Coordinates of C-alpha atoms in Angstrom, one line a residue:
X1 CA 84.2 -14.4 48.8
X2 CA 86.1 -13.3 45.6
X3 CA 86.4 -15.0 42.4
X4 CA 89.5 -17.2 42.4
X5 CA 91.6 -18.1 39.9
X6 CA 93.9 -20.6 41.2
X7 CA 94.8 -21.9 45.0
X8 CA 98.4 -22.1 45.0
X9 CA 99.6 -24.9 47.7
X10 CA 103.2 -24.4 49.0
X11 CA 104.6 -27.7 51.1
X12 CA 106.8 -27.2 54.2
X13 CA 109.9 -28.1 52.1
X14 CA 109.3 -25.5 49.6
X15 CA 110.0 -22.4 51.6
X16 CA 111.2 -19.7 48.6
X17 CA 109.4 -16.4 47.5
X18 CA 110.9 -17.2 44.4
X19 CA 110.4 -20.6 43.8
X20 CA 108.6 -21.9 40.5
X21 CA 104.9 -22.2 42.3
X22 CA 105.0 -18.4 42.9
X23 CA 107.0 -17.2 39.4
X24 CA 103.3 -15.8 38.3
X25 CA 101.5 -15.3 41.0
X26 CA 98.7 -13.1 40.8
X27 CA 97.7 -11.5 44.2
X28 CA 94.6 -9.8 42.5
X29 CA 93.2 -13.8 41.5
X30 CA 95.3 -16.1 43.7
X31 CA 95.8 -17.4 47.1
X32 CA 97.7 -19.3 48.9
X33 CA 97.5 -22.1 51.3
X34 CA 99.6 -24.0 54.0
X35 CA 98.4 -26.7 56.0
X36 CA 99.9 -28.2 58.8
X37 CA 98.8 -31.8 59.6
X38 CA 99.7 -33.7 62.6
X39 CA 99.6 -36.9 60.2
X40 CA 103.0 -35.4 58.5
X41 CA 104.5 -36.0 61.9
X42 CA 103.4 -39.5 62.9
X43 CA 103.1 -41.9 59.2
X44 CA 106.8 -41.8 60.6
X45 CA 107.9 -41.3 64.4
X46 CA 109.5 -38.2 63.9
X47 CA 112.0 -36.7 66.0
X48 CA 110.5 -33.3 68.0
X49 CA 113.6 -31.5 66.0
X50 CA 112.4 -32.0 62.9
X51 CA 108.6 -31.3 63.6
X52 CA 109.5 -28.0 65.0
X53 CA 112.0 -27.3 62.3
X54 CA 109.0 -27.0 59.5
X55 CA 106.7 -25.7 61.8
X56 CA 108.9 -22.8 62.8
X57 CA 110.2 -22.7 58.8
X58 CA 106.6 -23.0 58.0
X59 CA 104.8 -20.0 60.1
X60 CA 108.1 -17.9 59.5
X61 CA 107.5 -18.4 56.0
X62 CA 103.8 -17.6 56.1
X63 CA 104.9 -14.0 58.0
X64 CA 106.8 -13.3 55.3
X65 CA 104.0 -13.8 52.4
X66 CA 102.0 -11.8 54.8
X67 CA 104.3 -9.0 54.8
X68 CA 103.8 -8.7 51.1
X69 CA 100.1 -8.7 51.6
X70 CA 99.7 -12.0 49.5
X71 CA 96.7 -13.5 49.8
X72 CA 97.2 -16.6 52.4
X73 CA 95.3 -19.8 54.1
X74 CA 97.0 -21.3 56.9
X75 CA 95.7 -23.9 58.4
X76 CA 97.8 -25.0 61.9
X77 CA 97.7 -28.3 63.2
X78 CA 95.2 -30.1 61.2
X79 CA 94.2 -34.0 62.5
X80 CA 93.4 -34.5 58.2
X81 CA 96.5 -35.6 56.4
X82 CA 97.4 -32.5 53.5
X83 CA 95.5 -33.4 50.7
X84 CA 92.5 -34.3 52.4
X85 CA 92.2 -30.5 54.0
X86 CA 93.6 -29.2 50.8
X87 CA 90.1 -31.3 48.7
X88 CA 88.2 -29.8 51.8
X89 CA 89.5 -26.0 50.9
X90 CA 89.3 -26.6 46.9
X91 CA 85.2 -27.4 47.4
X92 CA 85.0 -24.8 50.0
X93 CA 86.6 -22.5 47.4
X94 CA 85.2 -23.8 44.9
X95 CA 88.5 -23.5 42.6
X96 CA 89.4 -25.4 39.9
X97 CA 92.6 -24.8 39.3
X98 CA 95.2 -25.7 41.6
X99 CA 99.6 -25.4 41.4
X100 CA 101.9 -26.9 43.0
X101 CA 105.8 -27.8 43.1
X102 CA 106.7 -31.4 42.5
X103 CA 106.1 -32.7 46.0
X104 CA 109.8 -34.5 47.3
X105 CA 107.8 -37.2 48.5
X106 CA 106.2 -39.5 46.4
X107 CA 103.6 -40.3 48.2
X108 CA 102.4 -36.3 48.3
X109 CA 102.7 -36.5 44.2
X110 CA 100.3 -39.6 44.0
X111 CA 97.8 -38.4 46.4
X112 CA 97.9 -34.8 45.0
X113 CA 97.5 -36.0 41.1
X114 CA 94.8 -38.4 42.5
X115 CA 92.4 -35.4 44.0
X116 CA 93.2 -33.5 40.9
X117 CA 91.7 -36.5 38.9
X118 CA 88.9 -36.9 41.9
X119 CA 87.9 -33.5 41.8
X120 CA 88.4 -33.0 37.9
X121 CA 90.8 -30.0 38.6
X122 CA 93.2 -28.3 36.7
X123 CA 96.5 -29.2 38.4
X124 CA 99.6 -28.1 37.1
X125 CA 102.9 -29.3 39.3
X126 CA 105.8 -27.5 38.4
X127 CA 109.1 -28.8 38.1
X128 CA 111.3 -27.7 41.4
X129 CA 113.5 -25.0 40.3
X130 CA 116.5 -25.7 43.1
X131 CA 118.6 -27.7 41.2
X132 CA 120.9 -28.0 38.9
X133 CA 119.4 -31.0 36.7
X134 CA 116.0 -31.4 36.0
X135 CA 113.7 -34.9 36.1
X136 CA 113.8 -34.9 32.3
X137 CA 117.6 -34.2 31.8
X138 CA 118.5 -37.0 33.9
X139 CA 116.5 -39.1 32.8
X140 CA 118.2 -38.4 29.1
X141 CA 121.6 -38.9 30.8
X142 CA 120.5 -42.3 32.0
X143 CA 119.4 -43.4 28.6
X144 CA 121.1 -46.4 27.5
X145 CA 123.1 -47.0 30.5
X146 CA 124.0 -50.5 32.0
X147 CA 125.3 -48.8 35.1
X148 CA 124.6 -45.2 36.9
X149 CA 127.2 -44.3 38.4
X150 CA 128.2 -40.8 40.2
X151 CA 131.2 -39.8 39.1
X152 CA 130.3 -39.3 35.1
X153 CA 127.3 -37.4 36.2
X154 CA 129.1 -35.6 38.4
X155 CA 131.7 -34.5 35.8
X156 CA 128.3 -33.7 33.3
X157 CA 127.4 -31.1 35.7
X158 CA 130.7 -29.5 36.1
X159 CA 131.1 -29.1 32.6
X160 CA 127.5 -28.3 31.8
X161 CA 127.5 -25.1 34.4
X162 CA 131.2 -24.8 34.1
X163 CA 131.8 -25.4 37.4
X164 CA 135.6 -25.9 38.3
X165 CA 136.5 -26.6 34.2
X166 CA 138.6 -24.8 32.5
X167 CA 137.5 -22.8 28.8
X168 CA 138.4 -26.3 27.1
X169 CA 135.8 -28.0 29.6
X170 CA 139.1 -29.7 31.5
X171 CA 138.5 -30.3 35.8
X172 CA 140.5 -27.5 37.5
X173 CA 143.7 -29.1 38.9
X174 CA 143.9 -31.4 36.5
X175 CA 141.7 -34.3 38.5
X176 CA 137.7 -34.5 38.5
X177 CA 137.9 -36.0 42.0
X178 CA 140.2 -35.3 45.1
X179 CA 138.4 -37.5 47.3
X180 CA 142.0 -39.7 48.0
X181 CA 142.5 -36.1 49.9
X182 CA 139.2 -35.9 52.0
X183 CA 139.3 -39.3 53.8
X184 CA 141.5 -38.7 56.9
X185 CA 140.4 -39.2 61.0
X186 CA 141.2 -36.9 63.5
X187 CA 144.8 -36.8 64.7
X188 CA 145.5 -39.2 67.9
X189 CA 145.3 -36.3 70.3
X190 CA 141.7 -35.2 69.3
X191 CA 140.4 -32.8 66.7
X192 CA 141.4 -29.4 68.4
X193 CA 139.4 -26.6 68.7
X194 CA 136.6 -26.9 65.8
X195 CA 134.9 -23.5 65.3
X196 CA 131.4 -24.5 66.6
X197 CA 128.5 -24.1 63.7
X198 CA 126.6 -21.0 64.4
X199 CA 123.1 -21.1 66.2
X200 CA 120.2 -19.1 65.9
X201 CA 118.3 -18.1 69.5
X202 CA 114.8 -19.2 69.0
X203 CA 112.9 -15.9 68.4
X204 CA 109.2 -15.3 69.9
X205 CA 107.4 -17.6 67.0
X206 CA 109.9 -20.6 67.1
X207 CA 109.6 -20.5 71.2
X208 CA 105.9 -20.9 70.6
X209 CA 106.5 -24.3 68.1
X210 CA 108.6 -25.3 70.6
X211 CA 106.4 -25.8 73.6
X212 CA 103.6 -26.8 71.2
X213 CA 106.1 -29.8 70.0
X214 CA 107.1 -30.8 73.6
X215 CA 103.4 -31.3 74.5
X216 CA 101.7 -32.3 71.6
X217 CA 104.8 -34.6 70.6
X218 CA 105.6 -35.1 74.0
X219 CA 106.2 -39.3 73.7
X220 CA 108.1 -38.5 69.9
X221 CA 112.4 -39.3 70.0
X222 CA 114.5 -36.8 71.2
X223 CA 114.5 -33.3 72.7
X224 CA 114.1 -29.7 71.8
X225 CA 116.9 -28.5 74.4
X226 CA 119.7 -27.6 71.3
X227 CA 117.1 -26.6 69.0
X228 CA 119.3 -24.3 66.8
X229 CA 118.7 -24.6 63.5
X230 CA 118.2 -21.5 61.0
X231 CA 114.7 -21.8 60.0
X232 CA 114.2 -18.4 57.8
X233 CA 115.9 -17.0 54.5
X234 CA 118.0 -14.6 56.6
X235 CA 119.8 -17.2 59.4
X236 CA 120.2 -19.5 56.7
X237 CA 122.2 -16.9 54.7
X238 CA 124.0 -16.4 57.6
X239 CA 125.2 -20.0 58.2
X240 CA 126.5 -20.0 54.4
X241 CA 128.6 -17.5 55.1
X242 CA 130.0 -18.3 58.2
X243 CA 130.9 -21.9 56.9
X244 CA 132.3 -20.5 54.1
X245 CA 134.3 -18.2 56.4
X246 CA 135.3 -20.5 59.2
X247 CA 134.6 -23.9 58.4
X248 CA 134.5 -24.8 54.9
X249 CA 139.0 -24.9 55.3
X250 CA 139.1 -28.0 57.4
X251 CA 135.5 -29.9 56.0
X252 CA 137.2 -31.6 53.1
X253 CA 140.2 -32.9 55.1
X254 CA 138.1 -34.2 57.9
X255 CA 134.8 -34.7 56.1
X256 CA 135.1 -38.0 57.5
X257 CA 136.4 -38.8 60.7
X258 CA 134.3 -38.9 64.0
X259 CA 135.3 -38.1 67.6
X260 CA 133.2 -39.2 70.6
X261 CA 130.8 -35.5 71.7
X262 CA 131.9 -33.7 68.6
X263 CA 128.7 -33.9 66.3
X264 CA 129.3 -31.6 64.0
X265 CA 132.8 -31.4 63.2
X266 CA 133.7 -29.4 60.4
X267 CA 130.6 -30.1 58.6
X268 CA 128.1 -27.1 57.1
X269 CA 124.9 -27.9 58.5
X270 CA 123.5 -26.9 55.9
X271 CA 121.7 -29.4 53.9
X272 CA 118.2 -28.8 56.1
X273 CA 118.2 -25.2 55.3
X274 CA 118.5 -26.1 51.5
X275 CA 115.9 -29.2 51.8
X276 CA 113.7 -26.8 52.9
X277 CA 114.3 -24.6 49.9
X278 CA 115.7 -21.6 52.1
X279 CA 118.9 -21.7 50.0
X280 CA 119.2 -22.6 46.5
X281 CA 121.9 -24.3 45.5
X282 CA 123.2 -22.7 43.0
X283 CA 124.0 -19.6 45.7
X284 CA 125.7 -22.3 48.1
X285 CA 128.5 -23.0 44.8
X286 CA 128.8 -19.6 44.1
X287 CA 129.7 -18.6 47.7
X288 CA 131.9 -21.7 47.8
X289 CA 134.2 -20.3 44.7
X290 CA 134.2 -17.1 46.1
X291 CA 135.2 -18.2 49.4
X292 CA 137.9 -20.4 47.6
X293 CA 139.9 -17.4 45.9
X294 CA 139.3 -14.9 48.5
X295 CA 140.5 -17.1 51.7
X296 CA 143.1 -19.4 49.4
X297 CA 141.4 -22.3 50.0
X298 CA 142.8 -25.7 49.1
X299 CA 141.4 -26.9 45.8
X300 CA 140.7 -30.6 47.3
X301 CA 138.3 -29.2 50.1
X302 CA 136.4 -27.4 47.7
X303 CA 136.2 -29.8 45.4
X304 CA 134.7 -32.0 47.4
X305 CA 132.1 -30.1 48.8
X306 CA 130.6 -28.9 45.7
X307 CA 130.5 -32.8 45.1
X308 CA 128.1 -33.5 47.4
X309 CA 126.0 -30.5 46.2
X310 CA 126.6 -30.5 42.6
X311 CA 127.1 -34.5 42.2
X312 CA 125.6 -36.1 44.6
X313 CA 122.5 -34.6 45.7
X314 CA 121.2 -34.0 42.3
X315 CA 122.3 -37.8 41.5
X316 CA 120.1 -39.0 44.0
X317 CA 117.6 -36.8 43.6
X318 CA 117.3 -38.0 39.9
X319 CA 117.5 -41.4 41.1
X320 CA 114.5 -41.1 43.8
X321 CA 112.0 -40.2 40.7
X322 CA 113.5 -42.5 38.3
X323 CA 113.0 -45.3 40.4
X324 CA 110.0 -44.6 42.4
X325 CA 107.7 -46.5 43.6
X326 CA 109.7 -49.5 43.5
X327 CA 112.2 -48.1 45.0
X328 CA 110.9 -47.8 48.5
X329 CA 110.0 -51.6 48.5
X330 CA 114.0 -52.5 47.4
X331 CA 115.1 -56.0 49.6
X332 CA 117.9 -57.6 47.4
X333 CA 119.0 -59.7 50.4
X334 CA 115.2 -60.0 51.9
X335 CA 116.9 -58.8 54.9
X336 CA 114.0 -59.1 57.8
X337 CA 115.0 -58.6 61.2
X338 CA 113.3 -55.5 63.2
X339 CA 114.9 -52.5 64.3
X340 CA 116.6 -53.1 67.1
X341 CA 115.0 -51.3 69.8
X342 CA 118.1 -49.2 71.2
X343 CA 118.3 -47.4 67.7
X344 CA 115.3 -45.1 69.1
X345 CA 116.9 -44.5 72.6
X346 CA 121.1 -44.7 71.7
X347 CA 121.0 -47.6 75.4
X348 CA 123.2 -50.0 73.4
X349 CA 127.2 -51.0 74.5
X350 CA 128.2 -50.3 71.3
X351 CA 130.4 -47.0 71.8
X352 CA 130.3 -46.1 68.3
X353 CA 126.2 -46.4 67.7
X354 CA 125.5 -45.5 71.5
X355 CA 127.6 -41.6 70.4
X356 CA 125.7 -41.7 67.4
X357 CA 122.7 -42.3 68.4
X358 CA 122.9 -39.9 71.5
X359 CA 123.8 -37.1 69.4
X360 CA 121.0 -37.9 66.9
X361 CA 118.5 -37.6 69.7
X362 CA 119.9 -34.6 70.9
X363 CA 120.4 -32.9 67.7
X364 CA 118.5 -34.4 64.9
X365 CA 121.4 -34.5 63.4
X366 CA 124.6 -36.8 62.2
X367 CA 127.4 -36.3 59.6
X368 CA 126.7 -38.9 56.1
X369 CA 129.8 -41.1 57.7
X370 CA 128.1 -41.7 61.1
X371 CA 125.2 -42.6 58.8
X372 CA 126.7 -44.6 56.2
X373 CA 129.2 -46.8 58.0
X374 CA 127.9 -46.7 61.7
X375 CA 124.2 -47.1 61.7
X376 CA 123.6 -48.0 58.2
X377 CA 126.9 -50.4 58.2
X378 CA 125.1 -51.9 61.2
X379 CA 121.7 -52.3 60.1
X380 CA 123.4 -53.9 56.5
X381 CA 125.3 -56.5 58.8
X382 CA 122.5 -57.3 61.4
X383 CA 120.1 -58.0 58.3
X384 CA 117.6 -55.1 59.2
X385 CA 114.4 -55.2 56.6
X386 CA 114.9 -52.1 54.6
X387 CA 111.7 -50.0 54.5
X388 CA 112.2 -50.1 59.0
X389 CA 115.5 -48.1 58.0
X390 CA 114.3 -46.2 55.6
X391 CA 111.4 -45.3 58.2
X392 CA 114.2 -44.2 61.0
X393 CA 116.0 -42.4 59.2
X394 CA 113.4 -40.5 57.3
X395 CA 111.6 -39.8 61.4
X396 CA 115.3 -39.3 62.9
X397 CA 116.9 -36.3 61.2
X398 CA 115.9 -33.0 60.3
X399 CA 117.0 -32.7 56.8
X400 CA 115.8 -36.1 56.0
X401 CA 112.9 -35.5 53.0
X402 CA 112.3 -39.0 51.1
X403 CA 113.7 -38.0 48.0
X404 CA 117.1 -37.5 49.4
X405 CA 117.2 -39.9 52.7
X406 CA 115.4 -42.7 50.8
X407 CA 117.9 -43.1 47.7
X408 CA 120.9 -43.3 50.6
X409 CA 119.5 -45.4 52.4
X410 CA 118.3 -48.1 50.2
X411 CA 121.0 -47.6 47.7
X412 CA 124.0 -46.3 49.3
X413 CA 123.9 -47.8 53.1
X414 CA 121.9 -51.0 52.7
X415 CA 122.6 -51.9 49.3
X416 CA 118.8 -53.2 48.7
X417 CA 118.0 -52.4 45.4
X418 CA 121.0 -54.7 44.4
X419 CA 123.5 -52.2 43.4
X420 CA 121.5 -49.6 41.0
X421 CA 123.8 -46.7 41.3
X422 CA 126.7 -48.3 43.5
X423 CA 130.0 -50.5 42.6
X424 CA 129.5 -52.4 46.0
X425 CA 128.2 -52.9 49.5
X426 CA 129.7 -50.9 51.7
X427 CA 130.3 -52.4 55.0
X428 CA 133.1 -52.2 57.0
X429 CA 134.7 -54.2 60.5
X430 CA 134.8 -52.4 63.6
X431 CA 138.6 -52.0 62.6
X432 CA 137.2 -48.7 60.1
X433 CA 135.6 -47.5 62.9
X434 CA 138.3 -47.3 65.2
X435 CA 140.6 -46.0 62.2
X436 CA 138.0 -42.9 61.6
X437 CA 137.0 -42.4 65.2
X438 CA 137.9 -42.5 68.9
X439 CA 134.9 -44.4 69.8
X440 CA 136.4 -48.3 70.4
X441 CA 138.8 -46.5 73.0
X442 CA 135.7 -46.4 75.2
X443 CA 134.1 -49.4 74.6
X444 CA 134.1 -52.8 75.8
X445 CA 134.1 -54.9 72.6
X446 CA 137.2 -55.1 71.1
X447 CA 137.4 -54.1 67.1
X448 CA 139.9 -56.8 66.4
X449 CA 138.4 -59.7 68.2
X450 CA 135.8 -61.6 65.8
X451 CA 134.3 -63.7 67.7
X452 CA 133.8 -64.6 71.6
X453 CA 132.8 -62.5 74.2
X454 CA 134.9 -59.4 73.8
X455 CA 134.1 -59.6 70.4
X456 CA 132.8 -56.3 68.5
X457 CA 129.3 -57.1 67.2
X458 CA 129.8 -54.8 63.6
X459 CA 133.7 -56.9 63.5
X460 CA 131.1 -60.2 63.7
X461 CA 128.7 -59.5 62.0
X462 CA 131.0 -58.1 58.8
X463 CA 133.0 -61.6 58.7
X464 CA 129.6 -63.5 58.9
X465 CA 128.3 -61.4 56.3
X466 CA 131.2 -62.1 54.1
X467 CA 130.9 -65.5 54.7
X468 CA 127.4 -65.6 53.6
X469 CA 127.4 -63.7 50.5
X470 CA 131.2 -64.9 49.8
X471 CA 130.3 -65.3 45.9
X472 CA 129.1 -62.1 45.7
X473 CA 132.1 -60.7 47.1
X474 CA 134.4 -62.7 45.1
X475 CA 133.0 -62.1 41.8
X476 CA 133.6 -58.1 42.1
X477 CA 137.0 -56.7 41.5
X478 CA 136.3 -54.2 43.7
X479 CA 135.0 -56.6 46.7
X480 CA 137.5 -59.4 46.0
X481 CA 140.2 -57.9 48.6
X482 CA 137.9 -58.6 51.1
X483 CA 136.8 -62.5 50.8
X484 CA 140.4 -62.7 50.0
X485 CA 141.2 -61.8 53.5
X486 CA 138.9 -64.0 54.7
X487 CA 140.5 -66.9 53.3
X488 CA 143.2 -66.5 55.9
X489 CA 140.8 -67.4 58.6
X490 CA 140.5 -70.7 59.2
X491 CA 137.9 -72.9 59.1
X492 CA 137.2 -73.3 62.7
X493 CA 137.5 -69.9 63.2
X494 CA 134.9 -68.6 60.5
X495 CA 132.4 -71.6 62.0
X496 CA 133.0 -69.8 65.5
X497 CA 132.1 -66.8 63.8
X498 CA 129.3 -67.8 62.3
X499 CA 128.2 -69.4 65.7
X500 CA 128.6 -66.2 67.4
X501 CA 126.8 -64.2 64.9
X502 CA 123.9 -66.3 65.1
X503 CA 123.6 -65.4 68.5
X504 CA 123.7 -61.9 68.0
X505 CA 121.4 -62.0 65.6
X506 CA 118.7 -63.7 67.8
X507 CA 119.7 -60.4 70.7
X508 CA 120.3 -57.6 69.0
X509 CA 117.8 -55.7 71.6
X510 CA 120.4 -56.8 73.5
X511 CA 123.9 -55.2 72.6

C-alpha cells in the first residue's frame, strides 16, 4: 500500500473534473473515493428515477477519473450509510487528511465534520465552486436586513457579474424583472406542438443501474420505463444546447401554464444535470446570451430564465445554510395532518394532483408551478406537517438535493418558517388552476363551487384557510385582496364552508 497524502471523497452531486475538491489533486499522493450506500436511498423513499440517476451519474463519473488514470476507490452498493464506510476506509488507509466539497445536505456536513473530530483528521471542506455567490458573500448581503427578499439579490448578481446591465450597471430593457410577461396558460385549444426535450438512450452502464434499481428498489415509487435523463458531462452539454436552440423561445411565455399529459412543456430539464454538478452555471448564462443575440430572442424569456439560475437558485441556496438546522424543523402554523396516502400513488379524483402526480411517478419530474400551486398549494390548505413534505419531495424528484428542495418547500410552498424570504402565502382556489391548466375540464369537482358535494377540495380548503388565518391575511397589503373577497360571502355560506372542510380534512385519503 503506498503512502497517502490525502483521500479525497467526491459525493454523487458533485460530478465535475474540475470542481474545487480536485483543483490540486495530486495523483502521485492522492486518491479518490466514492461510495454508494443503499441508506442514501431509503432515509427518504426515493423514487427509482432518482436512485438510478446518481448511480448511473455516479459510475459514469468514476469511468471517467479512470480514464485519466486517477487513483480511485469505489465502493458500490454499501448497506453502511457514507461516512461510516468512508471512517472504515480512513482507518484502513490509515490517512489523516481527508477533502471534501461542502456537502448540499446538511446532514452529510454534520456527520462528515463529526468523524473528522472522531478520528482527529485533518478535514478541509471546500467551498462549492458552482455558483455564483458564495456562503460568506451572502451572508454579508443579508447583514442588517429585516426582510430577504429575491428581487434585490437578484439585481446584486446582475450587476455584480454584469449580467444583462448596461456599462452604467442599469437592467437591459430598462426593467430588472419581466415576470408580468412570463405568467400566461396555454391557449384554449392546447399548447401545440412543443418540441419534446431531448433524451439520452441508456448506454450499456446505465442499462445495468437500471435493472439493479428495479430489483433492489423494486417496492420504491415510480418506474424506470422513461428513464431519459443526461447523466454524463457530454449529454448534459447536449441538452443545453438543444434548449437553447429549440426551447428556450417559448419557456418564458409559458413558464407557467400546465396541460393535462404534457410534463415537460417548454421547460429545460436542466436543473438535475446542474444539481449534479455536470453543468456549471455560469456556462448555462453564457449559452443563454448567446442564444439570445444569435436566434433574436425576446428579452422577457431570457430574462426570466437566467432568474431562476442567477436569482433564485443561488437565493435559496444561500438561504438553506444560513438557516440550517432550524430550518428543516420550520411549522409556523403547526400544521400536522399526514401525507395523504394518494400523494405516493397519483389514485386521487383530483384531476389537477392525480396529472401531477402520474407524471411525477412516471418521470421524477414536474415543472416549479405543478409544485408550488398544485401539490404544495394542497398540502398548505389541507394542513400537512411540514418535514412529511419536505420528505416527498426531497424522495419524489430527481433534481431534488435538500439544499435546493428544502428552502422551496418550507419557504416558498408551505410558508412554515413564517415568511423568512417571502411577502406571503401562496395559495390559490381551484379557480388558478383552471386559469393555468386544462385539468378541471376533466374532473368532477367543480373549481367554482365552495362547498357541497361538487365542491373542489383545493376551492374548500383555500376559503377555510382564509377564514382561519383571516388576520393574517388582512394585515398584509399584499394578502388583503383576498380576505376582502371573502367578505362577500356570507355568513352561512363561510359556516358551510367551514363544515365542509372539516370533513375533508378528517378524508383526505379519501379525495
Amino acid at each position: 500500500m503506498k503512502n497517502l497524502n490525502r483521500l479525497i471523497l467526491i459525493l454523487g452531486d458533485q460530478l465535475d473534473l474540475q470542481g474545487s475538491a480536485l483543483k490540486d489533486f495530486n495523483a502521485k499522493n492522492d486518491e479518490i473515493i466514492m461510495i454508494e450506500s443503499i441508506n442514501e436511498a431509503q432515509y427518504v423513499w426515493s423514487h427509482k428515477a432518482k436512485i438510478a440517476l446518481f448511480l448511473s451519474a455516479m459510475r459514469h463519473f468514476a469511468q471517467a477519473l479512470e480514464e485519466r488514470q486517477y487513483p480511485l476507490t469505489y465502493i458500490k452498493e454499501s448497506t453502511l450509510p457514507i461516512v461510516e464506510v468512508l471512517r472504515q476506509q480512513l482507518i484502513h488507509k490509515k490517512i489523516s487528511r481527508l477533502v471534501c466539497v461542502l456537502p448540499g445536505e446538511w446532514r452529510l456536513k454534520v456527520a462528515i465534520t463529526e468523524l473528522a473530530q472522531d478520528l482527529s483528521l485533518e478535514l478541509e471542506m471546500r467551498e462549492d465552486e458552482h455558483f455564483f455567490c458564495s456562503r460568506q458573500d451572502f451572508v454579508n448581503w443579508t447583514a442588517g436586513k429585516k426582510e430577504l427578499r429575491l428581487e434585490y439579490f437578484y439585481r446584486l448578481m446582475r450587476k455584480t457579474h454584469g449580467i444583462l446591465v448596461d456599462a452604467d450597471g442599469n437592467p437591459e430593457g430598462g426593467q430588472w424583472n419581466f415576470d408580468q410577461d412570463n405568467r400566461k396558460p396555454y391557449p384554449k385549444k392546447g399548447p401545440g406542438i412543443i418540441d419534446p426535450p431531448p433524451t439520452f438512450e441508456p448506454d450499456p452502464l446505465t442499462r445495468k443501474v437500471l435493472a439493479y434499481v428495479n430489483k433492489k428498489y423494486k417496492d420504491h415509487p415510480g418506474n424506470l420505463d422513461q428513464f431519459y435523463w443526461p447523466v454524463t458531462r457530454d449529454q448534459a452539454l447536449k441538452a443545453l444546447n438543444y434548449f437553447v436552440k429549440y426551447r428556450l423561445q417559448n419557456f418564458g411565455t409559458f413558464q407557467d401554464a400546465m396541460w393535462t399529459d404534457t410534463p415537460f412543456g417548454w421547460h429545460s430539464l436542466l436543473s438535475s444535470a446542474l444539481n449534479l454538478k455536470l453543468l456549471n452555471p455560469h456556462e448555462v448564462i453564457a449559452t443563454v446570451l448567446i442564444a439570445w443575440k444569435k436566434y433574436g430572442l425576446d428579452l422577457s424569456t431570457v430574462e426570466g430564465f437566467i432568474r431562476q439560475i442567477l436569482g433564485w437558485r443561488e437565493f435559496v441556496r444561500g438561504i438553506y445554510y444560513l438557516d440550517m438546522p432550524q430550518m428543516s424543523q420550520a411549522n409556523y402554523y403547526n400544521h400536522q395532518r399526514p401525507l395523504p396516502k394518494w400523494y405516493w400513488s397519483g389514485k386521487t379524483s383530483m384531476a389537477c394532483m392525480k396529472d401531477t402526480i402520474k407524471q411525477t411517478l412516471e418521470y421524477g419530474y414536474a415543472h416549479h408551478i405543478q409544485r408550488l400551486m398544485v401539490t404544495g398549494n394542497f398540502a398548505l390548505l389541507a394542513e400537512i406537517l411540514p418535514s412529511e413534505v419536505s420528505n416527498w419531495y426531497l424522495a419524489i424528484y430527481v433534481d431534488a438535493i435538500e439544499w435546493v428542495e428544502l428552502p422551496n418547500t418550507v419557504g416558498m410552498a408551505l410558508f412554515a418558517n413564517g415568511g423568512r424570504f417571502t411577502s406571503k402565502p401562496y395559495i390559490a382556489s381551484g379557480a388558478y388552476i383552471k386559469r393555468m391548466s386544462n385539468y378541471c375540464g376533466s374532473c368532477k369537482y367543480k373549481p367554482e363551487v365552495r362547498f357541497g358535494e361538487t365542491a373542489c377540495p383545493i376551492t374548500t380548503l383555500y376559503w377555510n384557510f382564509l377564514i382561519k388565518h383571516r388576520a393574517q391575511f388582512d394585515a398584509n397589503p399584499r394578502t388583503r385582496l383576498m380576505t376582502a373577497n371573502l367578505k362577500k360571502i356570507s355568513d352561512p355560506d363561510q359556516k358551510a364552508i367551514k363544515k365542509h372542510a372539516q370533513e375533508l380534512l378528517t378524508q383526505l385519503d379519501g379525495l
